[in-house]
């Protein structure tokens, strides 16, 4: 951090660096089991279809008789076939895979923004604040609330 920043400002600086990502962690933990029309129910259905299909037929046969009288899940653009959330969903269950995957996406977005800021700003504290502000923008919460999780990996790239 710059030497001319005072003690109080430095503490506020550090508080924001920690508080902004912590707000996401709290929101994801508190609302982890909430699904409905305003949340990620459509994305969860795609994960459940994939999970159900893998349980019935194995990973080799990726199609579902539920969508359009039999459709390849790998060919459906809305289904996140072999995405991080889908891979985590196989081990943790569909909903837990989505929640853990989103936390990983946010963490990778924070690290990416931190490294990207480091190209221009040599001070690590400012880079950390910039990364927290990037991840802490309201657009991410809006996407989570409306269930547009399929774009989250791309949105989290700085």
PDB file of N, CA and C in Angstrom, residues 65-112:
ATOM      1  N   UNK A  65     -34.518 -38.479 -22.824  1.00  0.00           N
ATOM      2  CA  UNK A  65     -35.814 -38.628 -23.486  1.00  0.00           C
ATOM      3  C   UNK A  65     -36.799 -37.529 -23.083  1.00  0.00           C
ATOM      4  N   UNK A  66     -36.451 -36.725 -22.086  1.00  0.00           N
ATOM      5  CA  UNK A  66     -37.362 -35.711 -21.573  1.00  0.00           C
ATOM      6  C   UNK A  66     -37.384 -34.460 -22.459  1.00  0.00           C
ATOM      7  N   UNK A  67     -36.272 -34.126 -23.076  1.00  0.00           N
ATOM      8  CA  UNK A  67     -36.200 -32.912 -23.883  1.00  0.00           C
ATOM      9  C   UNK A  67     -36.390 -33.248 -25.356  1.00  0.00           C
ATOM     10  N   UNK A  68     -37.425 -32.741 -25.964  1.00  0.00           N
ATOM     11  CA  UNK A  68     -37.690 -32.878 -27.408  1.00  0.00           C
ATOM     12  C   UNK A  68     -37.709 -34.340 -27.853  1.00  0.00           C
ATOM     13  N   UNK A  69     -38.281 -35.210 -27.093  1.00  0.00           N
ATOM     14  CA  UNK A  69     -38.421 -36.637 -27.415  1.00  0.00           C
ATOM     15  C   UNK A  69     -37.091 -37.330 -27.660  1.00  0.00           C
ATOM     16  N   UNK A  70     -36.088 -36.924 -26.972  1.00  0.00           N
ATOM     17  CA  UNK A  70     -34.775 -37.530 -27.082  1.00  0.00           C
ATOM     18  C   UNK A  70     -33.793 -36.588 -27.736  1.00  0.00           C
ATOM     19  N   UNK A  71     -32.924 -36.040 -26.945  1.00  0.00           N
ATOM     20  CA  UNK A  71     -32.005 -35.026 -27.430  1.00  0.00           C
ATOM     21  C   UNK A  71     -30.646 -35.266 -26.792  1.00  0.00           C
ATOM     22  N   UNK A  72     -29.622 -35.066 -27.557  1.00  0.00           N
ATOM     23  CA  UNK A  72     -28.283 -35.200 -27.012  1.00  0.00           C
ATOM     24  C   UNK A  72     -28.023 -34.067 -26.024  1.00  0.00           C
ATOM     25  N   UNK A  73     -27.692 -34.425 -24.804  1.00  0.00           N
ATOM     26  CA  UNK A  73     -27.400 -33.390 -23.817  1.00  0.00           C
ATOM     27  C   UNK A  73     -26.126 -32.638 -24.173  1.00  0.00           C
ATOM     28  N   UNK A  74     -25.177 -33.326 -24.761  1.00  0.00           N
ATOM     29  CA  UNK A  74     -23.934 -32.660 -25.141  1.00  0.00           C
ATOM     30  C   UNK A  74     -24.158 -31.678 -26.282  1.00  0.00           C
ATOM     31  N   UNK A  75     -25.183 -31.890 -27.090  1.00  0.00           N
ATOM     32  CA  UNK A  75     -25.459 -31.003 -28.211  1.00  0.00           C
ATOM     33  C   UNK A  75     -26.396 -29.865 -27.878  1.00  0.00           C
ATOM     34  N   UNK A  76     -27.036 -29.901 -26.732  1.00  0.00           N
ATOM     35  CA  UNK A  76     -27.946 -28.836 -26.315  1.00  0.00           C
ATOM     36  C   UNK A  76     -27.122 -27.673 -25.766  1.00  0.00           C
ATOM     37  N   UNK A  77     -27.195 -26.494 -26.369  1.00  0.00           N
ATOM     38  CA  UNK A  77     -26.331 -25.391 -25.929  1.00  0.00           C
ATOM     39  C   UNK A  77     -26.619 -24.879 -24.522  1.00  0.00           C
ATOM     40  N   UNK A  78     -27.828 -25.111 -24.017  1.00  0.00           N
ATOM     41  CA  UNK A  78     -28.142 -24.634 -22.669  1.00  0.00           C
ATOM     42  C   UNK A  78     -27.610 -25.554 -21.580  1.00  0.00           C
ATOM     43  N   UNK A  79     -27.354 -26.807 -21.904  1.00  0.00           N
ATOM     44  CA  UNK A  79     -26.883 -27.767 -20.918  1.00  0.00           C
ATOM     45  C   UNK A  79     -25.371 -27.632 -20.783  1.00  0.00           C
ATOM     46  N   UNK A  80     -24.887 -27.375 -19.577  1.00  0.00           N
ATOM     47  CA  UNK A  80     -23.439 -27.169 -19.383  1.00  0.00           C
ATOM     48  C   UNK A  80     -22.689 -28.501 -19.324  1.00  0.00           C
ATOM     49  N   UNK A  81     -22.673 -29.183 -20.433  1.00  0.00           N
ATOM     50  CA  UNK A  81     -22.039 -30.492 -20.515  1.00  0.00           C
ATOM     51  C   UNK A  81     -20.540 -30.373 -20.243  1.00  0.00           C
ATOM     52  N   UNK A  82     -20.011 -31.151 -19.331  1.00  0.00           N
ATOM     53  CA  UNK A  82     -18.607 -31.173 -18.929  1.00  0.00           C
ATOM     54  C   UNK A  82     -18.133 -29.807 -18.433  1.00  0.00           C
ATOM     55  N   UNK A  83     -19.022 -29.039 -17.846  1.00  0.00           N
ATOM     56  CA  UNK A  83     -18.605 -27.794 -17.199  1.00  0.00           C
ATOM     57  C   UNK A  83     -18.139 -28.115 -15.781  1.00  0.00           C
ATOM     58  N   UNK A  84     -17.546 -27.154 -15.144  1.00  0.00           N
ATOM     59  CA  UNK A  84     -17.090 -27.362 -13.769  1.00  0.00           C
ATOM     60  C   UNK A  84     -18.255 -27.701 -12.853  1.00  0.00           C
ATOM     61  N   UNK A  85     -19.370 -26.974 -12.995  1.00  0.00           N
ATOM     62  CA  UNK A  85     -20.514 -27.242 -12.122  1.00  0.00           C
ATOM     63  C   UNK A  85     -21.095 -28.627 -12.380  1.00  0.00           C
ATOM     64  N   UNK A  86     -21.084 -29.057 -13.630  1.00  0.00           N
ATOM     65  CA  UNK A  86     -21.608 -30.387 -13.938  1.00  0.00           C
ATOM     66  C   UNK A  86     -20.685 -31.471 -13.378  1.00  0.00           C
ATOM     67  N   UNK A  87     -19.390 -31.285 -13.532  1.00  0.00           N
ATOM     68  CA  UNK A  87     -18.451 -32.273 -12.988  1.00  0.00           C
ATOM     69  C   UNK A  87     -18.546 -32.341 -11.465  1.00  0.00           C
ATOM     70  N   UNK A  88     -18.675 -31.184 -10.821  1.00  0.00           N
ATOM     71  CA  UNK A  88     -18.859 -31.191  -9.363  1.00  0.00           C
ATOM     72  C   UNK A  88     -20.208 -31.795  -8.987  1.00  0.00           C
ATOM     73  N   UNK A  89     -21.202 -31.585  -9.840  1.00  0.00           N
ATOM     74  CA  UNK A  89     -22.527 -32.147  -9.587  1.00  0.00           C
ATOM     75  C   UNK A  89     -22.545 -33.663  -9.579  1.00  0.00           C
ATOM     76  N   UNK A  90     -21.677 -34.304 -10.372  1.00  0.00           N
ATOM     77  CA  UNK A  90     -21.605 -35.761 -10.351  1.00  0.00           C
ATOM     78  C   UNK A  90     -21.156 -36.264  -8.986  1.00  0.00           C
ATOM     79  N   UNK A  91     -20.254 -35.558  -8.355  1.00  0.00           N
ATOM     80  CA  UNK A  91     -19.741 -36.008  -7.063  1.00  0.00           C
ATOM     81  C   UNK A  91     -20.532 -35.505  -5.877  1.00  0.00           C
ATOM     82  N   UNK A  92     -21.079 -34.285  -5.971  1.00  0.00           N
ATOM     83  CA  UNK A  92     -21.739 -33.667  -4.820  1.00  0.00           C
ATOM     84  C   UNK A  92     -23.252 -33.614  -4.926  1.00  0.00           C
ATOM     85  N   UNK A  93     -23.784 -33.891  -6.089  1.00  0.00           N
ATOM     86  CA  UNK A  93     -25.208 -33.703  -6.329  1.00  0.00           C
ATOM     87  C   UNK A  93     -25.401 -32.439  -7.150  1.00  0.00           C
ATOM     88  N   UNK A  94     -26.505 -32.351  -7.911  1.00  0.00           N
ATOM     89  CA  UNK A  94     -26.680 -31.228  -8.827  1.00  0.00           C
ATOM     90  C   UNK A  94     -26.673 -29.851  -8.152  1.00  0.00           C
ATOM     91  N   UNK A  95     -27.436 -29.654  -7.097  1.00  0.00           N
ATOM     92  CA  UNK A  95     -27.507 -28.332  -6.474  1.00  0.00           C
ATOM     93  C   UNK A  95     -26.195 -27.957  -5.795  1.00  0.00           C
ATOM     94  N   UNK A  96     -25.607 -28.892  -5.065  1.00  0.00           N
ATOM     95  CA  UNK A  96     -24.325 -28.602  -4.408  1.00  0.00           C
ATOM     96  C   UNK A  96     -23.227 -28.345  -5.435  1.00  0.00           C
ATOM     97  N   UNK A  97     -23.264 -29.038  -6.561  1.00  0.00           N
ATOM     98  CA  UNK A  97     -22.288 -28.803  -7.623  1.00  0.00           C
ATOM     99  C   UNK A  97     -22.383 -27.392  -8.179  1.00  0.00           C
ATOM    100  N   UNK A  98     -23.612 -26.894  -8.334  1.00  0.00           N
ATOM    101  CA  UNK A  98     -23.806 -25.529  -8.820  1.00  0.00           C
ATOM    102  C   UNK A  98     -23.270 -24.519  -7.817  1.00  0.00           C
ATOM    103  N   UNK A  99     -23.589 -24.701  -6.542  1.00  0.00           N
ATOM    104  CA  UNK A  99     -23.162 -23.748  -5.509  1.00  0.00           C
ATOM    105  C   UNK A  99     -21.637 -23.739  -5.385  1.00  0.00           C
ATOM    106  N   UNK A 100     -21.028 -24.904  -5.282  1.00  0.00           N
ATOM    107  CA  UNK A 100     -19.570 -24.975  -5.140  1.00  0.00           C
ATOM    108  C   UNK A 100     -18.893 -24.451  -6.406  1.00  0.00           C
ATOM    109  N   UNK A 101     -19.431 -24.786  -7.570  1.00  0.00           N
ATOM    110  CA  UNK A 101     -18.874 -24.287  -8.822  1.00  0.00           C
ATOM    111  C   UNK A 101     -18.917 -22.770  -8.914  1.00  0.00           C
ATOM    112  N   UNK A 102     -20.014 -22.168  -8.467  1.00  0.00           N
ATOM    113  CA  UNK A 102     -20.111 -20.706  -8.478  1.00  0.00           C
ATOM    114  C   UNK A 102     -19.097 -20.077  -7.547  1.00  0.00           C
ATOM    115  N   UNK A 103     -18.879 -20.670  -6.400  1.00  0.00           N
ATOM    116  CA  UNK A 103     -17.857 -20.148  -5.475  1.00  0.00           C
ATOM    117  C   UNK A 103     -16.482 -20.226  -6.133  1.00  0.00           C
ATOM    118  N   UNK A 104     -16.212 -21.325  -6.825  1.00  0.00           N
ATOM    119  CA  UNK A 104     -14.924 -21.461  -7.525  1.00  0.00           C
ATOM    120  C   UNK A 104     -14.800 -20.416  -8.628  1.00  0.00           C
ATOM    121  N   UNK A 105     -15.885 -20.185  -9.396  1.00  0.00           N
ATOM    122  CA  UNK A 105     -15.843 -19.166 -10.445  1.00  0.00           C
ATOM    123  C   UNK A 105     -15.556 -17.783  -9.873  1.00  0.00           C
ATOM    124  N   UNK A 106     -16.209 -17.448  -8.756  1.00  0.00           N
ATOM    125  CA  UNK A 106     -15.956 -16.146  -8.135  1.00  0.00           C
ATOM    126  C   UNK A 106     -14.527 -16.042  -7.624  1.00  0.00           C
ATOM    127  N   UNK A 107     -14.021 -17.117  -7.040  1.00  0.00           N
ATOM    128  CA  UNK A 107     -12.637 -17.095  -6.545  1.00  0.00           C
ATOM    129  C   UNK A 107     -11.655 -16.928  -7.703  1.00  0.00           C
ATOM    130  N   UNK A 108     -11.880 -17.634  -8.802  1.00  0.00           N
ATOM    131  CA  UNK A 108     -11.011 -17.491  -9.964  1.00  0.00           C
ATOM    132  C   UNK A 108     -11.127 -16.096 -10.577  1.00  0.00           C
ATOM    133  N   UNK A 109     -12.326 -15.528 -10.562  1.00  0.00           N
ATOM    134  CA  UNK A 109     -12.510 -14.164 -11.051  1.00  0.00           C
ATOM    135  C   UNK A 109     -11.767 -13.157 -10.197  1.00  0.00           C
ATOM    136  N   UNK A 110     -11.787 -13.376  -8.869  1.00  0.00           N
ATOM    137  CA  UNK A 110     -11.049 -12.479  -7.975  1.00  0.00           C
ATOM    138  C   UNK A 110      -9.550 -12.575  -8.256  1.00  0.00           C
ATOM    139  N   UNK A 111      -9.036 -13.792  -8.359  1.00  0.00           N
ATOM    140  CA  UNK A 111      -7.605 -13.983  -8.626  1.00  0.00           C
ATOM    141  C   UNK A 111      -7.233 -13.382  -9.982  1.00  0.00           C
ATOM    142  N   UNK A 112      -8.066 -13.599 -10.997  1.00  0.00           N
ATOM    143  CA  UNK A 112      -7.785 -13.042 -12.316  1.00  0.00           C
ATOM    144  C   UNK A 112      -7.773 -11.517 -12.312  1.00  0.00           C
TER     145      UNK A 112
END
